[in-house]
Each structure stands twice: as C-alpha cells, then as structure tokens.
Amino acid sequence: MIVRIMGEGQIDISADDIAVLNELDSELEAAIDSDDEKAFRVKLHALLDKVRHVGKALPDDSLEPSELILPPADASIEEVREMLGDQGLIPG
C-alpha cells in the first residue's frame, strides 16, 4: 500500500503492518473525539513515526498513486478531523 505523508513523500507499507497502524489510528481518533490536544499530538506523531519505521520510502521522483494520504506532523486537530473518513485515516 502506498501512503503519502503530506509534505514528506510516499512510503510503501506492507499489508502485514496495517493492523498495528489501525490500532494507532483508532487511538488518534479517540483523542480527536475527546478534543484532547495533548493526546492528539502524541498519537499523530506515533502513527506517523510507525509509518516511517515500518515502511520503505519511495524515491522523490516516484509517481505511484497514493492509496492513503496522511496529515503532516504539524497538522491541527481540526485539519485531521476533516481528513477522517468513516474508517479513520487508515481503512482496515
């Protein structure tokens, strides 16, 4: 699965890693639902860090279609709330 982190580039994620990313996504959603800015910031950074850790960065000149778009690390809680779909940022 090709994921784009806004402002950073594309990362190829193995299907085997989606479950752990979904857990982090659920925790992020809970922080957003409770309007907990501190927890939101921690959970967003944890999700993005995990994507970077388990994924393989694609070359900057790669033009693969992104299956998921993730917000940048400095996104506001409101910006991420607008990006959430019915299944969170990472559909399971």
Short mmCIF file of C-alpha atoms in Angstrom, two decimals:
data_model
loop_
_atom_site.label_atom_id
_atom_site.label_comp_id
_atom_site.label_asym_id
_atom_site.label_seq_id
_atom_site.Cartn_x
_atom_site.Cartn_y
_atom_site.Cartn_z
CA MET A 1 0.00 0.00 0.00
CA ILE A 2 1.41 3.39 -0.98
CA VAL A 3 0.95 6.07 1.67
CA ARG A 4 1.72 9.77 1.29
CA ILE A 5 2.56 11.85 4.33
CA MET A 6 1.73 15.39 3.28
CA GLY A 7 4.91 17.41 2.87
CA GLU A 8 7.20 14.37 3.14
CA GLY A 9 6.68 11.98 0.26
CA GLN A 10 5.47 8.45 -0.36
CA ILE A 11 6.07 5.33 1.69
CA ASP A 12 5.33 1.72 0.73
CA ILE A 13 3.63 -0.13 3.61
CA SER A 14 3.31 -3.91 3.79
CA ALA A 15 -0.20 -5.32 4.28
CA ASP A 16 1.19 -7.09 7.37
CA ASP A 17 1.69 -3.72 9.07
CA ILE A 18 -1.82 -2.38 8.55
CA ALA A 19 -3.22 -3.90 11.77
CA VAL A 20 -0.76 -2.06 14.02
CA LEU A 21 -1.34 1.15 12.08
CA ASN A 22 -5.10 0.72 12.53
CA GLU A 23 -4.59 0.47 16.30
CA LEU A 24 -2.69 3.76 16.32
CA ASP A 25 -5.32 5.28 14.02
CA SER A 26 -8.07 4.29 16.49
CA GLU A 27 -6.14 5.89 19.35
CA LEU A 28 -5.73 9.06 17.28
CA GLU A 29 -9.46 9.13 16.53
CA ALA A 30 -10.26 8.77 20.25
CA ALA A 31 -8.02 11.75 21.05
CA ILE A 32 -9.75 13.80 18.34
CA ASP A 33 -13.21 12.77 19.55
CA SER A 34 -12.36 13.90 23.07
CA ASP A 35 -10.73 17.14 21.84
CA ASP A 36 -7.60 16.23 23.78
CA GLU A 37 -4.91 18.31 22.05
CA LYS A 38 -2.02 16.79 24.01
CA ALA A 39 -3.11 13.18 23.34
CA PHE A 40 -3.86 14.09 19.72
CA ARG A 41 -0.32 15.38 19.19
CA VAL A 42 1.23 12.28 20.82
CA LYS A 43 -0.97 9.87 18.82
CA LEU A 44 -0.45 11.66 15.50
CA HIS A 45 3.33 11.56 15.93
CA ALA A 46 3.17 7.89 16.99
CA LEU A 47 1.18 6.99 13.86
CA LEU A 48 3.49 8.91 11.51
CA ASP A 49 6.61 7.54 13.21
CA LYS A 50 5.30 3.98 12.86
CA VAL A 51 4.53 4.52 9.16
CA ARG A 52 8.07 5.82 8.62
CA HIS A 53 9.54 2.93 10.64
CA VAL A 54 7.70 0.00 9.02
CA GLY A 55 7.51 1.44 5.52
CA LYS A 56 10.01 1.87 2.73
CA ALA A 57 10.37 5.42 1.43
CA LEU A 58 9.91 5.71 -2.31
CA PRO A 59 12.29 7.88 -4.35
CA ASP A 60 11.27 11.53 -4.61
CA ASP A 61 10.77 11.17 -8.36
CA SER A 62 8.38 8.21 -7.94
CA LEU A 63 4.89 8.85 -9.30
CA GLU A 64 3.00 5.95 -7.76
CA PRO A 65 -0.66 6.66 -6.94
CA SER A 66 -1.11 7.05 -3.17
CA GLU A 67 -3.78 4.85 -1.62
CA LEU A 68 -3.77 6.86 1.62
CA ILE A 69 -2.94 10.46 2.42
CA LEU A 70 -1.80 11.19 5.97
CA PRO A 71 -1.57 14.64 7.51
CA PRO A 72 1.76 16.29 8.26
CA ALA A 73 3.12 16.12 11.80
CA ASP A 74 2.21 19.76 12.42
CA ALA A 75 -1.44 19.40 11.35
CA SER A 76 -4.06 20.80 13.69
CA ILE A 77 -6.68 18.65 15.36
CA GLU A 78 -9.30 20.37 13.17
CA GLU A 79 -7.37 19.63 9.95
CA VAL A 80 -7.09 15.95 10.84
CA ARG A 81 -10.75 15.80 11.89
CA GLU A 82 -11.65 16.98 8.36
CA MET A 83 -9.47 14.25 6.81
CA LEU A 84 -11.07 11.42 8.79
CA GLY A 85 -13.30 9.12 6.82
CA ASP A 86 -15.81 6.61 8.12
CA GLN A 87 -12.92 4.25 8.85
CA GLY A 88 -10.38 6.75 10.17
CA LEU A 89 -7.25 7.76 8.33
CA ILE A 90 -6.29 4.14 7.66
CA PRO A 91 -9.16 1.92 6.47
CA GLY A 92 -8.94 -1.54 7.87
#
